[in-house]
């Protein structure tokens, strides 16, 4: 039997957490009763600087001698990836493996049995992969699939239709703790670990309570982190685009001279304005992209902590 921990980041989840915690607790009891996991297995709830009653609910869940819940409270909101990492690092020395999942339980917890089977078969990492996206709107489905393809094209090793629902062994968790970058994109880092892995398909459920805290702004920020943290190809593409622009400019210059010396004077206003706007836009795009990389370098070299643990409850450590 293995000691299994669940890590659940929570940000303003007062509406969803009571029901989710009850379902998770029942699932852990069933796994214990079936002899799949040890009685020392726990559920770690990570409060990511919530401004509602989430922490009070977590404290209540952790109260009592027989509680399955542990807790980590961050000093302020640091984002989903940092909160997830905080929970994984706080739990890794107490468990054989960790399952990470969101507090809304849209990820099917019944497939955890299959996660355990793959772990027992020798896999250090088991990815939960959505079987289909039929419940998503066309726009969300198209943008998500396009993003995965763009990441792959830029050389980032990501798992299609996988978010952060996965099992990781203690060995994989300790390897992950050696990655110290500030701009976290765990979906890209974890496949880089290189340990034996497997995929388990599941159907994502609709959210039962509360609203998603992953706003469009946060999703775009995570998406850009994924690109800039793992690939320099965008800058190389800009270099190629710059070369192509120079070649086009030379061709246009030759064309203009030929027209001039053959007596076919070309009215220069449209071509001049198009060239100015095109080259100006290209320069701004290049500067913005290079600036994004420099900004991330600036954030990394300061070596500020990715999160600060304010308080812990239960059998977890203050790993920072």
GROMACS .gro file of C-alpha atoms in nm:
model
  320
    1UNK     CA    1   0.000   0.000   0.000
    2UNK     CA    2   0.113   0.353  -0.061
    3UNK     CA    3   0.069   0.668   0.141
    4UNK     CA    4  -0.120   0.897  -0.094
    5UNK     CA    5  -0.170   1.269  -0.049
    6UNK     CA    6  -0.402   1.492  -0.249
    7UNK     CA    7  -0.299   1.855  -0.304
    8UNK     CA    8  -0.584   2.098  -0.367
    9UNK     CA    9  -0.514   2.470  -0.431
   10UNK     CA   10  -0.800   2.689  -0.310
   11UNK     CA   11  -0.867   3.054  -0.391
   12UNK     CA   12  -1.202   3.198  -0.279
   13UNK     CA   13  -1.367   2.856  -0.292
   14UNK     CA   14  -1.615   2.898  -0.006
   15UNK     CA   15  -1.903   2.789  -0.233
   16UNK     CA   16  -1.740   2.474  -0.372
   17UNK     CA   17  -1.506   2.360  -0.094
   18UNK     CA   18  -1.750   2.205   0.159
   19UNK     CA   19  -1.900   1.968  -0.099
   20UNK     CA   20  -1.564   1.898  -0.266
   21UNK     CA   21  -1.399   1.820   0.069
   22UNK     CA   22  -1.677   1.578   0.160
   23UNK     CA   23  -1.640   1.392  -0.170
   24UNK     CA   24  -1.262   1.376  -0.140
   25UNK     CA   25  -1.282   1.254   0.218
   26UNK     CA   26  -1.526   0.980   0.117
   27UNK     CA   27  -1.298   0.880  -0.170
   28UNK     CA   28  -0.995   0.853   0.061
   29UNK     CA   29  -1.194   0.646   0.313
   30UNK     CA   30  -1.303   0.410   0.034
   31UNK     CA   31  -0.945   0.371  -0.087
   32UNK     CA   32  -0.834   0.294   0.270
   33UNK     CA   33  -1.115   0.044   0.319
   34UNK     CA   34  -1.017  -0.129  -0.005
   35UNK     CA   35  -0.656  -0.155   0.109
   36UNK     CA   36  -0.530   0.068  -0.174
   37UNK     CA   37  -0.376   0.340   0.044
   38UNK     CA   38  -0.250   0.356   0.404
   39UNK     CA   39  -0.435   0.520   0.695
   40UNK     CA   40  -0.161   0.785   0.696
   41UNK     CA   41  -0.282   0.921   0.362
   42UNK     CA   42  -0.405   1.280   0.375
   43UNK     CA   43  -0.562   1.564   0.176
   44UNK     CA   44  -0.364   1.892   0.171
   45UNK     CA   45  -0.569   2.208   0.113
   46UNK     CA   46  -0.368   2.514   0.009
   47UNK     CA   47  -0.525   2.853   0.075
   48UNK     CA   48  -0.384   3.088  -0.189
   49UNK     CA   49  -0.452   3.414  -0.006
   50UNK     CA   50  -0.832   3.386  -0.021
   51UNK     CA   51  -1.036   3.692   0.074
   52UNK     CA   52  -1.355   3.503   0.160
   53UNK     CA   53  -1.419   3.238   0.429
   54UNK     CA   54  -1.212   2.966   0.257
   55UNK     CA   55  -0.947   2.955   0.531
   56UNK     CA   56  -1.210   2.929   0.805
   57UNK     CA   57  -1.367   2.634   0.623
   58UNK     CA   58  -1.024   2.471   0.590
   59UNK     CA   59  -0.954   2.517   0.962
   60UNK     CA   60  -1.285   2.352   1.046
   61UNK     CA   61  -1.208   2.059   0.815
   62UNK     CA   62  -0.867   2.011   0.978
   63UNK     CA   63  -1.009   2.014   1.332
   64UNK     CA   64  -1.045   1.682   1.514
   65UNK     CA   65  -0.814   1.391   1.582
   66UNK     CA   66  -0.938   1.176   1.294
   67UNK     CA   67  -0.937   1.447   1.027
   68UNK     CA   68  -0.787   1.348   0.693
   69UNK     CA   69  -0.712   1.710   0.609
   70UNK     CA   70  -0.389   1.908   0.629
   71UNK     CA   71  -0.354   2.272   0.534
   72UNK     CA   72  -0.105   2.523   0.401
   73UNK     CA   73  -0.189   2.894   0.413
   74UNK     CA   74   0.008   3.130   0.189
   75UNK     CA   75   0.068   3.484   0.311
   76UNK     CA   76  -0.090   3.633  -0.004
   77UNK     CA   77  -0.231   3.532  -0.339
   78UNK     CA   78   0.052   3.395  -0.553
   79UNK     CA   79  -0.143   3.226  -0.831
   80UNK     CA   80  -0.254   2.871  -0.902
   81UNK     CA   81   0.086   2.734  -1.007
   82UNK     CA   82   0.267   2.867  -0.700
   83UNK     CA   83  -0.008   2.742  -0.467
   84UNK     CA   84   0.001   2.399  -0.628
   85UNK     CA   85   0.380   2.384  -0.596
   86UNK     CA   86   0.357   2.492  -0.231
   87UNK     CA   87   0.121   2.204  -0.155
   88UNK     CA   88   0.333   1.950  -0.341
   89UNK     CA   89   0.652   2.058  -0.166
   90UNK     CA   90   0.485   2.068   0.174
   91UNK     CA   91   0.351   1.714   0.129
   92UNK     CA   92   0.632   1.533  -0.051
   93UNK     CA   93   0.826   1.412   0.254
   94UNK     CA   94   0.516   1.262   0.416
   95UNK     CA   95   0.384   1.061   0.121
   96UNK     CA   96   0.479   0.804  -0.139
   97UNK     CA   97   0.286   0.991  -0.407
   98UNK     CA   98   0.071   1.303  -0.452
   99UNK     CA   99  -0.236   1.364  -0.665
  100UNK     CA  100  -0.295   1.728  -0.760
  101UNK     CA  101  -0.643   1.849  -0.854
  102UNK     CA  102  -0.859   2.161  -0.845
  103UNK     CA  103  -1.103   2.244  -0.567
  104UNK     CA  104  -1.407   2.243  -0.797
  105UNK     CA  105  -1.360   1.866  -0.858
  106UNK     CA  106  -1.438   1.896  -1.227
  107UNK     CA  107  -1.165   1.635  -1.265
  108UNK     CA  108  -1.313   1.289  -1.206
  109UNK     CA  109  -1.175   1.159  -0.875
  110UNK     CA  110  -1.287   0.805  -0.956
  111UNK     CA  111  -0.994   0.766  -1.195
  112UNK     CA  112  -0.753   0.798  -0.900
  113UNK     CA  113  -0.782   0.418  -0.873
  114UNK     CA  114  -0.632   0.395  -1.220
  115UNK     CA  115  -0.363   0.646  -1.122
  116UNK     CA  116  -0.265   0.412  -0.840
  117UNK     CA  117  -0.259   0.112  -1.076
  118UNK     CA  118  -0.019   0.293  -1.311
  119UNK     CA  119   0.196   0.397  -1.014
  120UNK     CA  120   0.212   0.039  -0.891
  121UNK     CA  121   0.309  -0.067  -1.244
  122UNK     CA  122   0.620   0.150  -1.218
  123UNK     CA  123   0.515   0.497  -1.337
  124UNK     CA  124   0.643   0.798  -1.143
  125UNK     CA  125   0.406   1.039  -1.317
  126UNK     CA  126   0.049   0.969  -1.426
  127UNK     CA  127  -0.128   1.238  -1.629
  128UNK     CA  128  -0.502   1.286  -1.626
  129UNK     CA  129  -0.599   1.363  -1.987
  130UNK     CA  130  -0.942   1.482  -2.096
  131UNK     CA  131  -1.112   1.230  -2.321
  132UNK     CA  132  -1.295   1.494  -2.521
  133UNK     CA  133  -1.389   1.864  -2.513
  134UNK     CA  134  -1.745   1.830  -2.634
  135UNK     CA  135  -1.871   2.022  -2.329
  136UNK     CA  136  -1.658   2.326  -2.420
  137UNK     CA  137  -1.767   2.601  -2.653
  138UNK     CA  138  -1.620   2.603  -3.002
  139UNK     CA  139  -1.408   2.908  -2.921
  140UNK     CA  140  -1.259   2.752  -2.606
  141UNK     CA  141  -1.199   2.419  -2.777
  142UNK     CA  142  -1.033   2.584  -3.079
  143UNK     CA  143  -0.809   2.815  -2.874
  144UNK     CA  144  -0.703   2.536  -2.636
  145UNK     CA  145  -0.611   2.296  -2.915
  146UNK     CA  146  -0.434   2.571  -3.108
  147UNK     CA  147  -0.233   2.664  -2.801
  148UNK     CA  148  -0.112   2.307  -2.747
  149UNK     CA  149  -0.010   2.289  -3.114
  150UNK     CA  150   0.176   2.621  -3.092
  151UNK     CA  151   0.363   2.504  -2.782
  152UNK     CA  152   0.461   2.180  -2.954
  153UNK     CA  153   0.573   2.373  -3.264
  154UNK     CA  154   0.792   2.594  -3.043
  155UNK     CA  155   0.957   2.289  -2.888
  156UNK     CA  156   0.772   2.274  -2.557
  157UNK     CA  157   0.699   1.917  -2.445
  158UNK     CA  158   0.338   1.934  -2.322
  159UNK     CA  159   0.065   1.672  -2.289
  160UNK     CA  160  -0.238   1.746  -2.505
  161UNK     CA  161  -0.559   1.815  -2.307
  162UNK     CA  162  -0.380   1.783  -1.974
  163UNK     CA  163  -0.405   2.057  -1.712
  164UNK     CA  164  -0.277   1.991  -1.359
  165UNK     CA  165  -0.460   1.670  -1.270
  166UNK     CA  166  -0.182   1.418  -1.217
  167UNK     CA  167  -0.012   1.178  -0.978
  168UNK     CA  168   0.357   1.223  -0.895
  169UNK     CA  169   0.578   0.987  -0.696
  170UNK     CA  170   0.800   1.113  -0.414
  171UNK     CA  171   1.101   1.071  -0.643
  172UNK     CA  172   0.940   1.293  -0.906
  173UNK     CA  173   0.839   1.549  -0.643
  174UNK     CA  174   1.195   1.576  -0.513
  175UNK     CA  175   1.322   1.618  -0.869
  176UNK     CA  176   1.063   1.892  -0.927
  177UNK     CA  177   1.181   2.075  -0.613
  178UNK     CA  178   1.518   2.131  -0.780
  179UNK     CA  179   1.358   2.360  -1.040
  180UNK     CA  180   1.382   2.708  -0.894
  181UNK     CA  181   1.239   2.939  -1.161
  182UNK     CA  182   0.993   3.208  -1.057
  183UNK     CA  183   0.777   3.195  -1.371
  184UNK     CA  184   0.615   2.861  -1.311
  185UNK     CA  185   0.461   2.648  -1.584
  186UNK     CA  186   0.433   2.305  -1.426
  187UNK     CA  187   0.269   2.154  -1.735
  188UNK     CA  188   0.596   2.212  -1.916
  189UNK     CA  189   0.839   2.140  -1.632
  190UNK     CA  190   0.701   1.803  -1.524
  191UNK     CA  191   0.735   1.625  -1.863
  192UNK     CA  192   1.099   1.742  -1.859
  193UNK     CA  193   1.169   1.530  -1.550
  194UNK     CA  194   1.194   1.227  -1.774
  195UNK     CA  195   1.062   0.963  -1.534
  196UNK     CA  196   0.838   0.676  -1.653
  197UNK     CA  197   0.489   0.809  -1.713
  198UNK     CA  198   0.141   0.710  -1.827
  199UNK     CA  199  -0.182   0.877  -1.929
  200UNK     CA  200  -0.530   0.809  -1.798
  201UNK     CA  201  -0.831   0.938  -1.991
  202UNK     CA  202  -1.130   1.085  -1.809
  203UNK     CA  203  -1.435   1.301  -1.871
  204UNK     CA  204  -1.432   1.647  -1.716
  205UNK     CA  205  -1.747   1.735  -1.522
  206UNK     CA  206  -1.925   2.072  -1.514
  207UNK     CA  207  -1.854   2.292  -1.213
  208UNK     CA  208  -2.111   2.227  -0.939
  209UNK     CA  209  -2.074   2.545  -0.728
  210UNK     CA  210  -1.907   2.883  -0.740
  211UNK     CA  211  -1.732   3.039  -1.038
  212UNK     CA  212  -1.399   2.962  -1.199
  213UNK     CA  213  -1.117   3.179  -1.063
  214UNK     CA  214  -0.915   3.128  -1.380
  215UNK     CA  215  -0.998   3.451  -1.562
  216UNK     CA  216  -0.906   3.518  -1.924
  217UNK     CA  217  -0.620   3.740  -1.804
  218UNK     CA  218  -0.478   3.461  -1.587
  219UNK     CA  219  -0.511   3.205  -1.866
  220UNK     CA  220  -0.331   3.434  -2.111
  221UNK     CA  221  -0.058   3.500  -1.856
  222UNK     CA  222  -0.009   3.127  -1.798
  223UNK     CA  223  -0.008   3.066  -2.172
  224UNK     CA  224   0.263   3.326  -2.229
  225UNK     CA  225   0.466   3.189  -1.938
  226UNK     CA  226   0.453   2.850  -2.104
  227UNK     CA  227   0.596   2.989  -2.427
  228UNK     CA  228   0.863   3.222  -2.288
  229UNK     CA  229   0.979   2.987  -2.010
  230UNK     CA  230   1.061   2.698  -2.242
  231UNK     CA  231   1.141   2.830  -2.587
  232UNK     CA  232   1.351   3.102  -2.753
  233UNK     CA  233   1.202   3.021  -3.093
  234UNK     CA  234   0.979   3.334  -3.094
  235UNK     CA  235   1.294   3.549  -3.093
  236UNK     CA  236   1.447   3.335  -3.366
  237UNK     CA  237   1.129   3.372  -3.568
  238UNK     CA  238   1.160   3.748  -3.534
  239UNK     CA  239   1.512   3.727  -3.672
  240UNK     CA  240   1.387   3.526  -3.969
  241UNK     CA  241   1.102   3.773  -4.019
  242UNK     CA  242   1.354   4.059  -4.008
  243UNK     CA  243   1.564   3.894  -4.279
  244UNK     CA  244   1.255   3.836  -4.493
  245UNK     CA  245   1.155   4.201  -4.447
  246UNK     CA  246   1.498   4.316  -4.562
  247UNK     CA  247   1.474   4.093  -4.869
  248UNK     CA  248   1.129   4.227  -4.952
  249UNK     CA  249   1.257   4.584  -4.905
  250UNK     CA  250   1.547   4.516  -5.146
  251UNK     CA  251   1.305   4.371  -5.400
  252UNK     CA  252   1.078   4.675  -5.367
  253UNK     CA  253   1.377   4.908  -5.404
  254UNK     CA  254   1.482   4.733  -5.727
  255UNK     CA  255   1.124   4.745  -5.855
  256UNK     CA  256   1.096   5.118  -5.776
  257UNK     CA  257   1.426   5.199  -5.949
  258UNK     CA  258   1.327   5.004  -6.260
  259UNK     CA  259   0.993   5.186  -6.274
  260UNK     CA  260   1.173   5.518  -6.227
  261UNK     CA  261   1.431   5.470  -6.503
  262UNK     CA  262   1.173   5.338  -6.750
  263UNK     CA  263   0.975   5.657  -6.705
  264UNK     CA  264   0.688   5.501  -6.511
  265UNK     CA  265   0.695   5.719  -6.202
  266UNK     CA  266   0.524   5.551  -5.914
  267UNK     CA  267   0.320   5.759  -5.673
  268UNK     CA  268   0.514   5.700  -5.354
  269UNK     CA  269   0.260   5.787  -5.088
  270UNK     CA  270   0.080   5.446  -5.050
  271UNK     CA  271   0.395   5.235  -5.070
  272UNK     CA  272   0.579   5.467  -4.831
  273UNK     CA  273   0.304   5.464  -4.569
  274UNK     CA  274   0.260   5.087  -4.594
  275UNK     CA  275   0.634   5.039  -4.546
  276UNK     CA  276   0.647   5.275  -4.248
  277UNK     CA  277   0.353   5.114  -4.071
  278UNK     CA  278   0.475   4.763  -4.146
  279UNK     CA  279   0.829   4.822  -4.027
  280UNK     CA  280   0.709   5.025  -3.727
  281UNK     CA  281   0.472   4.750  -3.621
  282UNK     CA  282   0.740   4.486  -3.671
  283UNK     CA  283   0.986   4.686  -3.458
  284UNK     CA  284   0.734   4.731  -3.179
  285UNK     CA  285   0.646   4.362  -3.187
  286UNK     CA  286   1.012   4.268  -3.170
  287UNK     CA  287   1.082   4.510  -2.884
  288UNK     CA  288   0.778   4.387  -2.691
  289UNK     CA  289   0.874   4.023  -2.727
  290UNK     CA  290   1.237   4.083  -2.632
  291UNK     CA  291   1.111   4.293  -2.340
  292UNK     CA  292   0.900   4.001  -2.218
  293UNK     CA  293   1.206   3.777  -2.209
  294UNK     CA  294   1.414   4.045  -2.036
  295UNK     CA  295   1.135   4.100  -1.782
  296UNK     CA  296   1.133   3.731  -1.700
  297UNK     CA  297   1.511   3.729  -1.666
  298UNK     CA  298   1.479   4.029  -1.433
  299UNK     CA  299   1.226   3.841  -1.222
  300UNK     CA  300   1.446   3.531  -1.203
  301UNK     CA  301   1.774   3.700  -1.109
  302UNK     CA  302   1.616   3.871  -0.808
  303UNK     CA  303   1.555   3.524  -0.664
  304UNK     CA  304   1.256   3.633  -0.460
  305UNK     CA  305   1.054   3.352  -0.300
  306UNK     CA  306   0.780   3.207  -0.516
  307UNK     CA  307   0.550   3.196  -0.214
  308UNK     CA  308   0.562   3.247   0.162
  309UNK     CA  309   0.390   3.000   0.395
  310UNK     CA  310   0.209   3.180   0.674
  311UNK     CA  311   0.072   2.876   0.855
  312UNK     CA  312   0.044   2.499   0.829
  313UNK     CA  313  -0.190   2.250   0.993
  314UNK     CA  314  -0.135   1.875   1.011
  315UNK     CA  315   0.138   1.651   0.878
  316UNK     CA  316   0.294   1.886   0.621
  317UNK     CA  317   0.621   2.078   0.624
  318UNK     CA  318   0.701   2.448   0.573
  319UNK     CA  319   0.906   2.389   0.258
  320UNK     CA  320   0.983   2.724   0.089
   0.00000   0.00000   0.00000
